[in-house]
Amino acid sequence: MKKVWNSFLIAFAMFSKIPVPRADWEKENMKYMICFFPGIGMVIGLLIFGYGRFCALADMGDLMRAAGFVLIPLLVTGGIHLDGYLDTVDALSSWQPKERKLEILKDSHAGAFAVIMGCAYFILALGVWSEVDEKALPVLGIGFVLSRALSGMALAAFPCANKKGSLGMFADAAQKRVLKAVLVLWILACAGAAFWLDWRRGLILAGTAFAVYGYYYHVAVKEFGGTTGDIAGFFVQVCELMMACTVMLGGKFV
């Protein structure tokens, strides 16, 4: 039981800025860490919903409302997934061989394409969230859990491009059978909850998430020979933005 508790603490310490008691980052304590990764999405989803209610009560304008929706995930995670997104788009934009792309992922310097695509990401996110209907917030809140559950599933299912990197370390420490079983439960729970809240928006959310997951596999394997921690962060960012975009657009017609 102590190992499970330590895995929970390490997951929140690694993937969020939420204060938690310290746990030793040992292999045994990291076995079940990814099982708790979607829990950070639950925190983000609740904050998104709560902020939406606050904006409605305070009669906030669309721009201020959208700015909060964009910044909440960033503040909770400390930008760890955004960092992976920027490194990945920089590597993809280089059009270099796989080995060189992996080197770019490790480079601590931000390239021009990372800056450009980072600005483009925030502009699009601000526009999308400014158009999101309040009724869609509960379903979109679930999306933050689903993106992380799928990201964790990729750890167990996708080849690892760099076994010496952080993701390779987690994959080695994880009990993959337990990990897959738990993440399948997370995914089913997310889909079921989204369909129960609003089956139309829930269908759009789940369909978009799985489509981006397929794209993630294609990019990871074809361009890098497998996934890494940075590419996993790229998936989380792209998946969450695309879910918000499609649910927003779907809400205009349903």
PDB file of C-alpha atoms in Angstrom:
ATOM      1  CA  MET A   1       0.000   0.000   0.000  1.00  0.00           C
ATOM      2  CA  LYS A   2       2.892   2.345   0.742  1.00  0.00           C
ATOM      3  CA  LYS A   3       4.263   1.853  -2.780  1.00  0.00           C
ATOM      4  CA  VAL A   4       0.879   2.801  -4.250  1.00  0.00           C
ATOM      5  CA  TRP A   5       0.705   5.916  -2.074  1.00  0.00           C
ATOM      6  CA  ASN A   6       4.246   6.892  -3.055  1.00  0.00           C
ATOM      7  CA  SER A   7       3.366   6.365  -6.732  1.00  0.00           C
ATOM      8  CA  PHE A   8       0.447   8.760  -6.261  1.00  0.00           C
ATOM      9  CA  LEU A   9       2.702  11.376  -4.666  1.00  0.00           C
ATOM     10  CA  ILE A  10       5.359  11.044  -7.361  1.00  0.00           C
ATOM     11  CA  ALA A  11       2.753  11.383 -10.129  1.00  0.00           C
ATOM     12  CA  PHE A  12       1.493  14.679  -8.730  1.00  0.00           C
ATOM     13  CA  ALA A  13       5.016  15.912  -7.968  1.00  0.00           C
ATOM     14  CA  MET A  14       6.239  15.057 -11.472  1.00  0.00           C
ATOM     15  CA  PHE A  15       3.297  16.185 -13.603  1.00  0.00           C
ATOM     16  CA  SER A  16       1.855  19.075 -11.612  1.00  0.00           C
ATOM     17  CA  LYS A  17       2.677  21.981  -9.333  1.00  0.00           C
ATOM     18  CA  ILE A  18       0.171  20.796  -6.732  1.00  0.00           C
ATOM     19  CA  PRO A  19       1.965  20.633  -3.348  1.00  0.00           C
ATOM     20  CA  VAL A  20       2.231  17.056  -2.071  1.00  0.00           C
ATOM     21  CA  PRO A  21       4.390  15.344   0.583  1.00  0.00           C
ATOM     22  CA  ARG A  22       7.779  14.231  -0.657  1.00  0.00           C
ATOM     23  CA  ALA A  23       8.371  10.624  -1.696  1.00  0.00           C
ATOM     24  CA  ASP A  24      11.654   9.008  -2.721  1.00  0.00           C
ATOM     25  CA  TRP A  25      11.946   8.693  -6.496  1.00  0.00           C
ATOM     26  CA  GLU A  26      12.946   5.065  -6.413  1.00  0.00           C
ATOM     27  CA  LYS A  27      12.090   2.416  -8.980  1.00  0.00           C
ATOM     28  CA  GLU A  28       9.780   0.565  -6.591  1.00  0.00           C
ATOM     29  CA  ASN A  29       7.883   3.742  -5.749  1.00  0.00           C
ATOM     30  CA  MET A  30       7.328   4.554  -9.434  1.00  0.00           C
ATOM     31  CA  LYS A  31       5.713   1.263 -10.433  1.00  0.00           C
ATOM     32  CA  TYR A  32       2.156   2.597 -10.381  1.00  0.00           C
ATOM     33  CA  MET A  33       2.860   6.282 -10.938  1.00  0.00           C
ATOM     34  CA  ILE A  34       1.202   6.539 -14.359  1.00  0.00           C
ATOM     35  CA  CYS A  35      -1.992   5.012 -12.939  1.00  0.00           C
ATOM     36  CA  PHE A  36      -2.526   8.297 -11.086  1.00  0.00           C
ATOM     37  CA  PHE A  37      -1.577  10.575 -13.980  1.00  0.00           C
ATOM     38  CA  PRO A  38      -5.239  11.095 -15.067  1.00  0.00           C
ATOM     39  CA  GLY A  39      -6.015  12.329 -11.555  1.00  0.00           C
ATOM     40  CA  ILE A  40      -4.232  15.576 -12.380  1.00  0.00           C
ATOM     41  CA  GLY A  41      -6.689  15.980 -15.239  1.00  0.00           C
ATOM     42  CA  MET A  42      -9.535  15.687 -12.725  1.00  0.00           C
ATOM     43  CA  VAL A  43      -8.112  18.625 -10.779  1.00  0.00           C
ATOM     44  CA  ILE A  44      -7.843  20.691 -13.977  1.00  0.00           C
ATOM     45  CA  GLY A  45     -11.362  19.747 -15.063  1.00  0.00           C
ATOM     46  CA  LEU A  46     -12.846  20.776 -11.721  1.00  0.00           C
ATOM     47  CA  LEU A  47     -10.991  24.090 -11.818  1.00  0.00           C
ATOM     48  CA  ILE A  48     -12.180  24.729 -15.386  1.00  0.00           C
ATOM     49  CA  PHE A  49     -15.785  24.076 -14.371  1.00  0.00           C
ATOM     50  CA  GLY A  50     -15.473  26.178 -11.219  1.00  0.00           C
ATOM     51  CA  TYR A  51     -13.884  29.069 -13.089  1.00  0.00           C
ATOM     52  CA  GLY A  52     -16.645  28.904 -15.698  1.00  0.00           C
ATOM     53  CA  ARG A  53     -19.290  29.168 -12.978  1.00  0.00           C
ATOM     54  CA  PHE A  54     -17.419  32.069 -11.382  1.00  0.00           C
ATOM     55  CA  CYS A  55     -17.241  33.917 -14.714  1.00  0.00           C
ATOM     56  CA  ALA A  56     -20.967  33.399 -15.264  1.00  0.00           C
ATOM     57  CA  LEU A  57     -21.824  34.758 -11.808  1.00  0.00           C
ATOM     58  CA  ALA A  58     -19.390  37.679 -12.130  1.00  0.00           C
ATOM     59  CA  ASP A  59     -20.537  38.424 -15.693  1.00  0.00           C
ATOM     60  CA  MET A  60     -16.980  38.259 -17.034  1.00  0.00           C
ATOM     61  CA  GLY A  61     -16.297  39.058 -20.670  1.00  0.00           C
ATOM     62  CA  ASP A  62     -15.461  36.322 -23.183  1.00  0.00           C
ATOM     63  CA  LEU A  63     -11.769  37.266 -23.407  1.00  0.00           C
ATOM     64  CA  MET A  64     -11.145  37.176 -19.655  1.00  0.00           C
ATOM     65  CA  ARG A  65     -13.119  33.946 -19.412  1.00  0.00           C
ATOM     66  CA  ALA A  66     -11.107  32.320 -22.197  1.00  0.00           C
ATOM     67  CA  ALA A  67      -7.786  33.515 -20.756  1.00  0.00           C
ATOM     68  CA  GLY A  68      -8.551  31.669 -17.530  1.00  0.00           C
ATOM     69  CA  PHE A  69      -9.460  28.469 -19.359  1.00  0.00           C
ATOM     70  CA  VAL A  70      -6.172  28.590 -21.271  1.00  0.00           C
ATOM     71  CA  LEU A  71      -4.037  29.370 -18.238  1.00  0.00           C
ATOM     72  CA  ILE A  72      -5.526  26.958 -15.679  1.00  0.00           C
ATOM     73  CA  PRO A  73      -3.942  23.803 -17.209  1.00  0.00           C
ATOM     74  CA  LEU A  74      -0.639  25.637 -17.567  1.00  0.00           C
ATOM     75  CA  LEU A  75      -0.649  26.793 -13.939  1.00  0.00           C
ATOM     76  CA  VAL A  76      -1.573  23.351 -12.605  1.00  0.00           C
ATOM     77  CA  THR A  77       1.044  21.476 -14.637  1.00  0.00           C
ATOM     78  CA  GLY A  78       3.770  24.109 -14.561  1.00  0.00           C
ATOM     79  CA  GLY A  79       4.045  23.853 -18.350  1.00  0.00           C
ATOM     80  CA  ILE A  80       5.641  20.387 -18.409  1.00  0.00           C
ATOM     81  CA  HIS A  81       3.476  19.228 -21.321  1.00  0.00           C
ATOM     82  CA  LEU A  82       3.801  22.537 -23.150  1.00  0.00           C
ATOM     83  CA  ASP A  83       7.583  22.164 -22.975  1.00  0.00           C
ATOM     84  CA  GLY A  84       7.249  18.778 -24.683  1.00  0.00           C
ATOM     85  CA  TYR A  85       4.957  20.276 -27.324  1.00  0.00           C
ATOM     86  CA  LEU A  86       7.449  23.027 -28.135  1.00  0.00           C
ATOM     87  CA  ASP A  87      10.409  20.635 -28.320  1.00  0.00           C
ATOM     88  CA  THR A  88       8.457  18.243 -30.541  1.00  0.00           C
ATOM     89  CA  VAL A  89       7.242  20.838 -33.049  1.00  0.00           C
ATOM     90  CA  ASP A  90      10.784  22.190 -33.196  1.00  0.00           C
ATOM     91  CA  ALA A  91      12.095  18.714 -34.030  1.00  0.00           C
ATOM     92  CA  LEU A  92       9.346  18.011 -36.563  1.00  0.00           C
ATOM     93  CA  SER A  93       9.945  21.343 -38.285  1.00  0.00           C
ATOM     94  CA  SER A  94      13.629  20.520 -38.773  1.00  0.00           C
ATOM     95  CA  TRP A  95      12.901  17.781 -41.350  1.00  0.00           C
ATOM     96  CA  GLN A  96      16.022  15.986 -40.135  1.00  0.00           C
ATOM     97  CA  PRO A  97      16.605  12.209 -39.766  1.00  0.00           C
ATOM     98  CA  LYS A  98      15.234  10.462 -36.656  1.00  0.00           C
ATOM     99  CA  GLU A  99      18.537  10.607 -34.789  1.00  0.00           C
ATOM    100  CA  ARG A 100      18.845  14.345 -35.297  1.00  0.00           C
ATOM    101  CA  LYS A 101      15.198  14.896 -34.297  1.00  0.00           C
ATOM    102  CA  LEU A 102      15.838  13.067 -31.021  1.00  0.00           C
ATOM    103  CA  GLU A 103      18.845  15.314 -30.404  1.00  0.00           C
ATOM    104  CA  ILE A 104      16.673  18.395 -30.960  1.00  0.00           C
ATOM    105  CA  LEU A 105      14.194  17.070 -28.382  1.00  0.00           C
ATOM    106  CA  LYS A 106      16.993  17.062 -25.800  1.00  0.00           C
ATOM    107  CA  ASP A 107      18.214  20.558 -26.714  1.00  0.00           C
ATOM    108  CA  SER A 108      17.326  23.021 -23.949  1.00  0.00           C
ATOM    109  CA  HIS A 109      17.328  25.962 -26.371  1.00  0.00           C
ATOM    110  CA  ALA A 110      14.042  27.058 -27.973  1.00  0.00           C
ATOM    111  CA  GLY A 111      14.176  27.169 -31.753  1.00  0.00           C
ATOM    112  CA  ALA A 112      12.325  29.624 -33.971  1.00  0.00           C
ATOM    113  CA  PHE A 113       9.649  27.089 -34.889  1.00  0.00           C
ATOM    114  CA  ALA A 114       8.980  26.351 -31.223  1.00  0.00           C
ATOM    115  CA  VAL A 115       8.311  30.043 -30.586  1.00  0.00           C
ATOM    116  CA  ILE A 116       6.140  30.392 -33.688  1.00  0.00           C
ATOM    117  CA  MET A 117       4.065  27.285 -32.977  1.00  0.00           C
ATOM    118  CA  GLY A 118       3.798  28.173 -29.290  1.00  0.00           C
ATOM    119  CA  CYS A 119       2.296  31.560 -30.189  1.00  0.00           C
ATOM    120  CA  ALA A 120      -0.013  29.909 -32.713  1.00  0.00           C
ATOM    121  CA  TYR A 121      -1.145  27.406 -30.078  1.00  0.00           C
ATOM    122  CA  PHE A 122      -2.122  30.087 -27.570  1.00  0.00           C
ATOM    123  CA  ILE A 123      -3.864  32.239 -30.181  1.00  0.00           C
ATOM    124  CA  LEU A 124      -5.966  29.305 -31.349  1.00  0.00           C
ATOM    125  CA  ALA A 125      -6.647  28.146 -27.787  1.00  0.00           C
ATOM    126  CA  LEU A 126      -7.792  31.629 -26.749  1.00  0.00           C
ATOM    127  CA  GLY A 127     -10.099  31.844 -29.747  1.00  0.00           C
ATOM    128  CA  VAL A 128     -11.568  28.376 -29.205  1.00  0.00           C
ATOM    129  CA  TRP A 129     -12.198  28.795 -25.487  1.00  0.00           C
ATOM    130  CA  SER A 130     -13.812  32.208 -26.048  1.00  0.00           C
ATOM    131  CA  GLU A 131     -16.473  30.396 -28.097  1.00  0.00           C
ATOM    132  CA  VAL A 132     -17.039  27.477 -25.719  1.00  0.00           C
ATOM    133  CA  ASP A 133     -20.571  27.297 -24.351  1.00  0.00           C
ATOM    134  CA  GLU A 134     -20.918  26.919 -20.594  1.00  0.00           C
ATOM    135  CA  LYS A 135     -22.925  23.734 -21.136  1.00  0.00           C
ATOM    136  CA  ALA A 136     -19.859  22.124 -22.717  1.00  0.00           C
ATOM    137  CA  LEU A 137     -17.582  22.721 -19.719  1.00  0.00           C
ATOM    138  CA  PRO A 138     -18.405  19.494 -17.807  1.00  0.00           C
ATOM    139  CA  VAL A 139     -17.669  17.388 -20.906  1.00  0.00           C
ATOM    140  CA  LEU A 140     -14.495  19.317 -21.707  1.00  0.00           C
ATOM    141  CA  GLY A 141     -13.388  18.929 -18.086  1.00  0.00           C
ATOM    142  CA  ILE A 142     -13.485  15.166 -18.619  1.00  0.00           C
ATOM    143  CA  GLY A 143     -11.252  15.682 -21.653  1.00  0.00           C
ATOM    144  CA  PHE A 144      -8.339  16.639 -19.408  1.00  0.00           C
ATOM    145  CA  VAL A 145      -8.641  13.263 -17.701  1.00  0.00           C
ATOM    146  CA  LEU A 146      -9.050  11.358 -20.971  1.00  0.00           C
ATOM    147  CA  SER A 147      -5.989  12.939 -22.600  1.00  0.00           C
ATOM    148  CA  ARG A 148      -3.813  11.824 -19.698  1.00  0.00           C
ATOM    149  CA  ALA A 149      -5.309   8.334 -19.591  1.00  0.00           C
ATOM    150  CA  LEU A 150      -4.523   7.899 -23.287  1.00  0.00           C
ATOM    151  CA  SER A 151      -1.047   9.360 -22.817  1.00  0.00           C
ATOM    152  CA  GLY A 152      -0.400   6.810 -20.078  1.00  0.00           C
ATOM    153  CA  MET A 153      -1.735   4.005 -22.264  1.00  0.00           C
ATOM    154  CA  ALA A 154       0.799   4.961 -24.923  1.00  0.00           C
ATOM    155  CA  LEU A 155       3.565   4.349 -22.395  1.00  0.00           C
ATOM    156  CA  ALA A 156       2.527   0.723 -22.173  1.00  0.00           C
ATOM    157  CA  ALA A 157       1.582   0.255 -25.840  1.00  0.00           C
ATOM    158  CA  PHE A 158       4.026   2.316 -27.938  1.00  0.00           C
ATOM    159  CA  PRO A 159       7.710   1.583 -28.524  1.00  0.00           C
ATOM    160  CA  CYS A 160      10.069   3.824 -26.566  1.00  0.00           C
ATOM    161  CA  ALA A 161      12.480   5.897 -28.648  1.00  0.00           C
ATOM    162  CA  ASN A 162      14.898   6.560 -25.820  1.00  0.00           C
ATOM    163  CA  LYS A 163      15.068   3.943 -23.082  1.00  0.00           C
ATOM    164  CA  LYS A 164      17.505   6.123 -21.133  1.00  0.00           C
ATOM    165  CA  GLY A 165      15.096   9.063 -21.036  1.00  0.00           C
ATOM    166  CA  SER A 166      12.480   9.820 -18.391  1.00  0.00           C
ATOM    167  CA  LEU A 167       9.716   7.979 -20.229  1.00  0.00           C
ATOM    168  CA  GLY A 168      11.928   4.955 -20.675  1.00  0.00           C
ATOM    169  CA  MET A 169      12.600   4.945 -16.945  1.00  0.00           C
ATOM    170  CA  PHE A 170       8.875   5.043 -16.177  1.00  0.00           C
ATOM    171  CA  ALA A 171       8.142   2.295 -18.675  1.00  0.00           C
ATOM    172  CA  ASP A 172      10.783   0.100 -17.091  1.00  0.00           C
ATOM    173  CA  ALA A 173       9.467   0.731 -13.583  1.00  0.00           C
ATOM    174  CA  ALA A 174       5.798   0.345 -14.425  1.00  0.00           C
ATOM    175  CA  GLN A 175       3.888  -2.871 -13.968  1.00  0.00           C
ATOM    176  CA  LYS A 176       2.502  -2.777 -17.490  1.00  0.00           C
ATOM    177  CA  ARG A 177      -0.338  -5.243 -17.023  1.00  0.00           C
ATOM    178  CA  VAL A 178      -1.652  -3.330 -14.033  1.00  0.00           C
ATOM    179  CA  LEU A 179      -1.047  -0.057 -15.841  1.00  0.00           C
ATOM    180  CA  LYS A 180      -3.061  -1.108 -18.892  1.00  0.00           C
ATOM    181  CA  ALA A 181      -5.945  -2.414 -16.792  1.00  0.00           C
ATOM    182  CA  VAL A 182      -6.176   0.741 -14.693  1.00  0.00           C
ATOM    183  CA  LEU A 183      -5.917   3.075 -17.680  1.00  0.00           C
ATOM    184  CA  VAL A 184      -8.595   1.155 -19.571  1.00  0.00           C
ATOM    185  CA  LEU A 185     -10.858   1.755 -16.564  1.00  0.00           C
ATOM    186  CA  TRP A 186      -9.986   5.448 -16.631  1.00  0.00           C
ATOM    187  CA  ILE A 187     -10.763   5.641 -20.363  1.00  0.00           C
ATOM    188  CA  LEU A 188     -14.072   3.788 -20.014  1.00  0.00           C
ATOM    189  CA  ALA A 189     -15.047   5.943 -17.042  1.00  0.00           C
ATOM    190  CA  CYS A 190     -14.268   9.120 -19.015  1.00  0.00           C
ATOM    191  CA  ALA A 191     -16.250   7.975 -22.044  1.00  0.00           C
ATOM    192  CA  GLY A 192     -19.174   6.834 -19.908  1.00  0.00           C
ATOM    193  CA  ALA A 193     -19.276  10.074 -17.914  1.00  0.00           C
ATOM    194  CA  ALA A 194     -19.056  12.222 -21.058  1.00  0.00           C
ATOM    195  CA  PHE A 195     -21.869  10.278 -22.766  1.00  0.00           C
ATOM    196  CA  TRP A 196     -24.007  10.495 -19.626  1.00  0.00           C
ATOM    197  CA  LEU A 197     -23.559  14.267 -19.394  1.00  0.00           C
ATOM    198  CA  ASP A 198     -24.180  14.940 -23.088  1.00  0.00           C
ATOM    199  CA  TRP A 199     -24.020  12.043 -25.520  1.00  0.00           C
ATOM    200  CA  ARG A 200     -23.507  14.238 -28.586  1.00  0.00           C
ATOM    201  CA  ARG A 201     -20.652  16.276 -27.142  1.00  0.00           C
ATOM    202  CA  GLY A 202     -19.334  13.148 -25.440  1.00  0.00           C
ATOM    203  CA  LEU A 203     -19.171  11.329 -28.759  1.00  0.00           C
ATOM    204  CA  ILE A 204     -17.330  14.257 -30.344  1.00  0.00           C
ATOM    205  CA  LEU A 205     -14.908  14.425 -27.411  1.00  0.00           C
ATOM    206  CA  ALA A 206     -14.093  10.705 -27.432  1.00  0.00           C
ATOM    207  CA  GLY A 207     -13.868  10.529 -31.230  1.00  0.00           C
ATOM    208  CA  THR A 208     -11.458  13.451 -31.329  1.00  0.00           C
ATOM    209  CA  ALA A 209      -9.304  12.034 -28.532  1.00  0.00           C
ATOM    210  CA  PHE A 210      -8.920   8.661 -30.233  1.00  0.00           C
ATOM    211  CA  ALA A 211      -8.229  10.306 -33.605  1.00  0.00           C
ATOM    212  CA  VAL A 212      -5.417  12.390 -32.071  1.00  0.00           C
ATOM    213  CA  TYR A 213      -4.150   9.248 -30.315  1.00  0.00           C
ATOM    214  CA  GLY A 214      -3.830   7.585 -33.733  1.00  0.00           C
ATOM    215  CA  TYR A 215      -2.009  10.642 -35.033  1.00  0.00           C
ATOM    216  CA  TYR A 216       0.272  10.504 -31.986  1.00  0.00           C
ATOM    217  CA  TYR A 217       1.232   6.902 -32.771  1.00  0.00           C
ATOM    218  CA  HIS A 218       1.935   7.791 -36.406  1.00  0.00           C
ATOM    219  CA  VAL A 219       4.144  10.761 -35.515  1.00  0.00           C
ATOM    220  CA  ALA A 220       5.976   8.982 -32.705  1.00  0.00           C
ATOM    221  CA  VAL A 221       6.834   5.841 -34.675  1.00  0.00           C
ATOM    222  CA  LYS A 222       7.420   7.337 -38.115  1.00  0.00           C
ATOM    223  CA  GLU A 223       9.286  10.489 -37.122  1.00  0.00           C
ATOM    224  CA  PHE A 224      11.106   9.390 -33.950  1.00  0.00           C
ATOM    225  CA  GLY A 225      11.071   5.591 -33.855  1.00  0.00           C
ATOM    226  CA  GLY A 226       8.889   5.602 -30.744  1.00  0.00           C
ATOM    227  CA  THR A 227       7.610   7.902 -28.063  1.00  0.00           C
ATOM    228  CA  THR A 228       9.448   9.999 -25.462  1.00  0.00           C
ATOM    229  CA  GLY A 229       8.404  12.219 -22.579  1.00  0.00           C
ATOM    230  CA  ASP A 230       8.447  15.269 -24.867  1.00  0.00           C
ATOM    231  CA  ILE A 231       6.278  13.609 -27.513  1.00  0.00           C
ATOM    232  CA  ALA A 232       3.875  12.491 -24.782  1.00  0.00           C
ATOM    233  CA  GLY A 233       3.581  16.141 -23.743  1.00  0.00           C
ATOM    234  CA  PHE A 234       2.985  17.093 -27.380  1.00  0.00           C
ATOM    235  CA  PHE A 235       0.088  14.623 -27.482  1.00  0.00           C
ATOM    236  CA  VAL A 236      -1.528  15.967 -24.308  1.00  0.00           C
ATOM    237  CA  GLN A 237      -1.420  19.555 -25.578  1.00  0.00           C
ATOM    238  CA  VAL A 238      -2.680  18.767 -29.071  1.00  0.00           C
ATOM    239  CA  CYS A 239      -5.366  16.398 -27.812  1.00  0.00           C
ATOM    240  CA  GLU A 240      -6.778  18.923 -25.342  1.00  0.00           C
ATOM    241  CA  LEU A 241      -6.836  21.746 -27.878  1.00  0.00           C
ATOM    242  CA  MET A 242      -8.444  19.585 -30.564  1.00  0.00           C
ATOM    243  CA  MET A 243     -11.096  18.291 -28.143  1.00  0.00           C
ATOM    244  CA  ALA A 244     -11.967  21.866 -27.161  1.00  0.00           C
ATOM    245  CA  CYS A 245     -12.075  22.874 -30.825  1.00  0.00           C
ATOM    246  CA  THR A 246     -14.322  20.041 -32.039  1.00  0.00           C
ATOM    247  CA  VAL A 247     -16.660  20.174 -29.023  1.00  0.00           C
ATOM    248  CA  MET A 248     -16.980  23.942 -29.518  1.00  0.00           C
ATOM    249  CA  LEU A 249     -17.739  23.534 -33.220  1.00  0.00           C
ATOM    250  CA  GLY A 250     -20.099  20.633 -32.566  1.00  0.00           C
ATOM    251  CA  GLY A 251     -21.977  22.744 -30.042  1.00  0.00           C
ATOM    252  CA  LYS A 252     -22.872  25.156 -32.830  1.00  0.00           C
ATOM    253  CA  PHE A 253     -24.852  22.431 -34.568  1.00  0.00           C
ATOM    254  CA  VAL A 254     -26.221  20.191 -31.783  1.00  0.00           C
TER     255      VAL A 254
END
